[in-house]
Short mmCIF file of C-alpha atoms in Angstrom, two decimals:
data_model
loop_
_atom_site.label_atom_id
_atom_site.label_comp_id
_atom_site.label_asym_id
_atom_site.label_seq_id
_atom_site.Cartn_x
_atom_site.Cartn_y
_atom_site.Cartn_z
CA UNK A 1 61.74 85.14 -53.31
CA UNK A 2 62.61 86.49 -49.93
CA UNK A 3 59.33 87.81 -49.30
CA UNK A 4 57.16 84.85 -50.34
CA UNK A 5 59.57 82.70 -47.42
CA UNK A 6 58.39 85.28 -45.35
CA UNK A 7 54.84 84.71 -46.14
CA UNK A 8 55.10 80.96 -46.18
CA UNK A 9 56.21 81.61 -42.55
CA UNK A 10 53.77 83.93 -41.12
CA UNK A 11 50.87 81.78 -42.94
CA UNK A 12 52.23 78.42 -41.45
CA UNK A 13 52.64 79.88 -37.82
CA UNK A 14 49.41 81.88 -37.46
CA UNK A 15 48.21 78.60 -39.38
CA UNK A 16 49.32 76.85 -35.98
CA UNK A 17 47.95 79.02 -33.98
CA UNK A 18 44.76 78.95 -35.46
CA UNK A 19 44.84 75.13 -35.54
CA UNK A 20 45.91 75.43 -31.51
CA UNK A 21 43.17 77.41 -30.77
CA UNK A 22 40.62 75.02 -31.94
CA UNK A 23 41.64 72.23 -30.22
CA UNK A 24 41.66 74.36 -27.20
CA UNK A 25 38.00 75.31 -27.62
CA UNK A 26 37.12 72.10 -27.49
CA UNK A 27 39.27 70.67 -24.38
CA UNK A 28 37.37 73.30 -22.45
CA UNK A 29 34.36 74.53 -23.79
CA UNK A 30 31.79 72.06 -22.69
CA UNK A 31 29.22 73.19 -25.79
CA UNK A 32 31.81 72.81 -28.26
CA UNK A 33 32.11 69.19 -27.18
CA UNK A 34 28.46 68.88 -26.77
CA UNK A 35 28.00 69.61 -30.61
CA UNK A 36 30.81 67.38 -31.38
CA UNK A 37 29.14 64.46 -29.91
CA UNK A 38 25.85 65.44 -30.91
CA UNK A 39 27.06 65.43 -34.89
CA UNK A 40 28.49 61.46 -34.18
CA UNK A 41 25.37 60.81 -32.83
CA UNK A 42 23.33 62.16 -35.25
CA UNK A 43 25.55 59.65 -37.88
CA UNK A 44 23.14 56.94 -35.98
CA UNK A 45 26.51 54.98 -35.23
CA UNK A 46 25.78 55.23 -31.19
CA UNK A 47 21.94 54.21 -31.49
CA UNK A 48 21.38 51.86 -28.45
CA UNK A 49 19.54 48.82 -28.51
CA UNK A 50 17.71 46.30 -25.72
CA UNK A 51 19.84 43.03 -26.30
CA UNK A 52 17.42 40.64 -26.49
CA UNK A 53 19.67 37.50 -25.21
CA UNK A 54 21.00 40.30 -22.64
CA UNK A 55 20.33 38.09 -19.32
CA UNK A 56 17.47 39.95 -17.15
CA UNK A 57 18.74 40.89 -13.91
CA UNK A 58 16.01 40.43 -11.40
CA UNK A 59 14.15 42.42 -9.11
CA UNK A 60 17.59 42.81 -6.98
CA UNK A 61 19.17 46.05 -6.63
CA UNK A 62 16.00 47.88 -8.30
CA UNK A 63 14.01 49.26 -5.47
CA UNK A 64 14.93 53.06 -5.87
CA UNK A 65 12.99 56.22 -5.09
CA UNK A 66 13.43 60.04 -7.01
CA UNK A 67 11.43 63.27 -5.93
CA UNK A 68 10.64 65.56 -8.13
CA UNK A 69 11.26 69.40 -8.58
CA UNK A 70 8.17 70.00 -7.07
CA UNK A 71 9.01 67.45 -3.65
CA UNK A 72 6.79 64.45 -5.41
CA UNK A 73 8.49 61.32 -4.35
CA UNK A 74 8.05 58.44 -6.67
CA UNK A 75 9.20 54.98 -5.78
CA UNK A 76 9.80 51.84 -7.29
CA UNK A 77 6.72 50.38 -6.04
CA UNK A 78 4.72 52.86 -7.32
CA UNK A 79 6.05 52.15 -10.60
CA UNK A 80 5.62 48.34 -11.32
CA UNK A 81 3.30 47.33 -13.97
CA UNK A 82 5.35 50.41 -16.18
CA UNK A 83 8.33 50.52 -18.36
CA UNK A 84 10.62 53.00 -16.48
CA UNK A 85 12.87 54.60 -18.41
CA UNK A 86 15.85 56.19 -16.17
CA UNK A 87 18.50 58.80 -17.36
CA UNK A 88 21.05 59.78 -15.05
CA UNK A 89 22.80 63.07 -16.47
CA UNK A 90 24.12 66.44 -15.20
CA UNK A 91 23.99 70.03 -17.03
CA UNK A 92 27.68 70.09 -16.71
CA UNK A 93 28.58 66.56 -18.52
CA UNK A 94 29.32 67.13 -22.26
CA UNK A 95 28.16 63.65 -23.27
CA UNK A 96 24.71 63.89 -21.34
CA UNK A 97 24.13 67.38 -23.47
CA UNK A 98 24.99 65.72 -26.38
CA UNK A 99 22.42 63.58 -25.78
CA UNK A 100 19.59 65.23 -24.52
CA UNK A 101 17.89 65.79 -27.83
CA UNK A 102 17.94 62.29 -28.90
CA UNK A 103 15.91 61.73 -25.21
CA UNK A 104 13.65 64.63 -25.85
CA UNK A 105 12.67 63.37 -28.95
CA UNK A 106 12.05 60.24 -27.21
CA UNK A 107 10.09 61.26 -24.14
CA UNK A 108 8.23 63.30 -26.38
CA UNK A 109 7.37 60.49 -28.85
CA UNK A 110 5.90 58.21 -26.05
CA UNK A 111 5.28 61.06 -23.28
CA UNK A 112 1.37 60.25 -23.73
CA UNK A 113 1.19 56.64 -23.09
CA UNK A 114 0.97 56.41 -19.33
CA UNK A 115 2.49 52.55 -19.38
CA UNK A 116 5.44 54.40 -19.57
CA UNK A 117 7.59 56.43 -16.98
CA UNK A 118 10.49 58.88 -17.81
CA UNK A 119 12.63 59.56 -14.85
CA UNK A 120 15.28 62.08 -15.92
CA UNK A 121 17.66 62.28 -12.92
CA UNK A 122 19.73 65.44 -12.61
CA UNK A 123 23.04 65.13 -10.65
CA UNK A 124 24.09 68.37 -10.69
CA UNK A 125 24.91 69.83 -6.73
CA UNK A 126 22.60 72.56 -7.65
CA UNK A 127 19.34 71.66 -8.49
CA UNK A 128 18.36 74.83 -10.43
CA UNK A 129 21.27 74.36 -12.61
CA UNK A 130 19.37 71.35 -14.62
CA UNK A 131 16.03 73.05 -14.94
CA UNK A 132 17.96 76.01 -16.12
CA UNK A 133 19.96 74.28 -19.00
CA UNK A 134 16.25 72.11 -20.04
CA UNK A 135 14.49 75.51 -20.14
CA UNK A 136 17.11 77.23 -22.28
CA UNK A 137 17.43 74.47 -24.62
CA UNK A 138 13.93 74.28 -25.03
CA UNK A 139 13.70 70.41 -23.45
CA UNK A 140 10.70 69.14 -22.26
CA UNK A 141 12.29 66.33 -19.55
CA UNK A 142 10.57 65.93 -16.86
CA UNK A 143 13.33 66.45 -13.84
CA UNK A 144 14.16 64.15 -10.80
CA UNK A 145 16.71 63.88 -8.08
CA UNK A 146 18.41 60.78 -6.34
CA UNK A 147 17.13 60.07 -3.16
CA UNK A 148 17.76 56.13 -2.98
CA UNK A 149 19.35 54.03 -5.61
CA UNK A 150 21.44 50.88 -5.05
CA UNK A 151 24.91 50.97 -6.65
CA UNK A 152 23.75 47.81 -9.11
CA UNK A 153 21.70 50.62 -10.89
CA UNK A 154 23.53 53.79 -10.53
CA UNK A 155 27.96 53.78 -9.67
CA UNK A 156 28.21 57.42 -10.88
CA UNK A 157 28.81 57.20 -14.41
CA UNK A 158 27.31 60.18 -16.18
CA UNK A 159 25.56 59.32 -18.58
CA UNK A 160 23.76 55.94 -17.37
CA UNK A 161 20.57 54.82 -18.94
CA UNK A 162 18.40 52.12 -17.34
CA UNK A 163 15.31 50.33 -18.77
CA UNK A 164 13.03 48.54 -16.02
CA UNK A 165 10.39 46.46 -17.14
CA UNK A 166 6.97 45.79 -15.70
CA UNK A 167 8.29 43.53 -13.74
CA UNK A 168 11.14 45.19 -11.80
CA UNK A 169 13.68 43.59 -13.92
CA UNK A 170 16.45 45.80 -15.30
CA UNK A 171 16.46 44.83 -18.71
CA UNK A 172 18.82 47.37 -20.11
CA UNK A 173 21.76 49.37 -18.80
CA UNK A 174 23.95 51.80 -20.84
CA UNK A 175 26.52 54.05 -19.46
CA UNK A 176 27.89 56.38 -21.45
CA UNK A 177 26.75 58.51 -24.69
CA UNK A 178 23.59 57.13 -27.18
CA UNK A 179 21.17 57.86 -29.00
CA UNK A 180 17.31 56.60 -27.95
CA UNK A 181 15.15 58.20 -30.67
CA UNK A 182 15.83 55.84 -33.65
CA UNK A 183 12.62 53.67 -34.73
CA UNK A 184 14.40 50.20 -33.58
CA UNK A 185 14.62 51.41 -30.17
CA UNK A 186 11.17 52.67 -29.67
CA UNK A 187 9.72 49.32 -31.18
CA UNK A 188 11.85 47.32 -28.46
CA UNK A 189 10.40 49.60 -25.62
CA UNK A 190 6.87 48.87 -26.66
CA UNK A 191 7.67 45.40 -26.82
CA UNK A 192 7.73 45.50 -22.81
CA UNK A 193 4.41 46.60 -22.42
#
């Protein structure tokens, strides 16, 4: 009787420890929360949508400009008569790995129709951190960095998500975690064209 207490014991505290260790893992191990979120997204439960009786914010506070990796600038100007598609993220942000495949699936679903525009802006210090993390994960993102953007379409929020359509008009913005490659989504951003 005396030794099965002492079992109990030892199995309840290493029990705790185990259990400690976990939860430890993911409060600072930015790929273990990265596959959390990725598995609730995956449920479909943070698909995103394009409200359709969202009011349209006009042209105001979109006239923005990215370069790319290779020093190509591209500005909003260049860029009307397209549905832009921005993604503000950063290697380092746990909710903007978690949902990088859902937007890798999407850029490469409509990658080929040149109405569209994917501007996947990196906000990491270092820019060789973000190609770095896309090449190692096998994502085929096309990468950008700020150069102007007014606060109206970017405060700092990682992730954000902006849809501008052919217009200029910003007809969606999302900041935080969601997933873009569902069939509902994709049928709303064709409906801009």
């Amino acid at each position: 009787m005396n030794l099965q207490s002492t079992f109990q014991k030892i199995k309840k505290y290493w029990g705790s420890i185990i259990f400690y260790a976990i939860i430890l893992i993911f409060i600072f191990n930015t790929n273990a929360k990265s596959w959390v979120l990725q598995q609730i997204i995956s449920t479909g439960v943070l698909n995103t949508a394009i409200k359709k009786d969202a009011p349209i914010k006009q042209q105001a506070g979109t006239d923005f400009s990215f370069s790319s990796h290779d020093g190509n600038i591209l500005s909003s100007s260049m860029l009307r008569g397209k549905v832009v598609f921005i993604n503000f993220w950063a290697s380092w942000c746990p909710p903007c790995r978690a949902e990088m495949p859902s937007l890798n699936n999407l850029y490469l679903t409509l990658k080929n129709d040149n109405r569209f525009v994917f501007l996947f802006v990196s906000e990491d210090a270092d820019r060789t951190k973000a190609s770095a993390y896309l090449e190692k994960n096998d994502f085929s993102v096309p990468v950008y960095y700020r150069n102007k953007v007014s606060p109206e379409m970017f405060s700092g929020t990682l992730p954000t998500t902006i849809v501008v359509d052919k217009q200029g008009n910003i007809v969606m913005k999302r900041t935080g975690l969601a997933g873009y490659d569902n069939e509902k989504f994709i049928s709303q951003l064709k409906s801009l064209l």
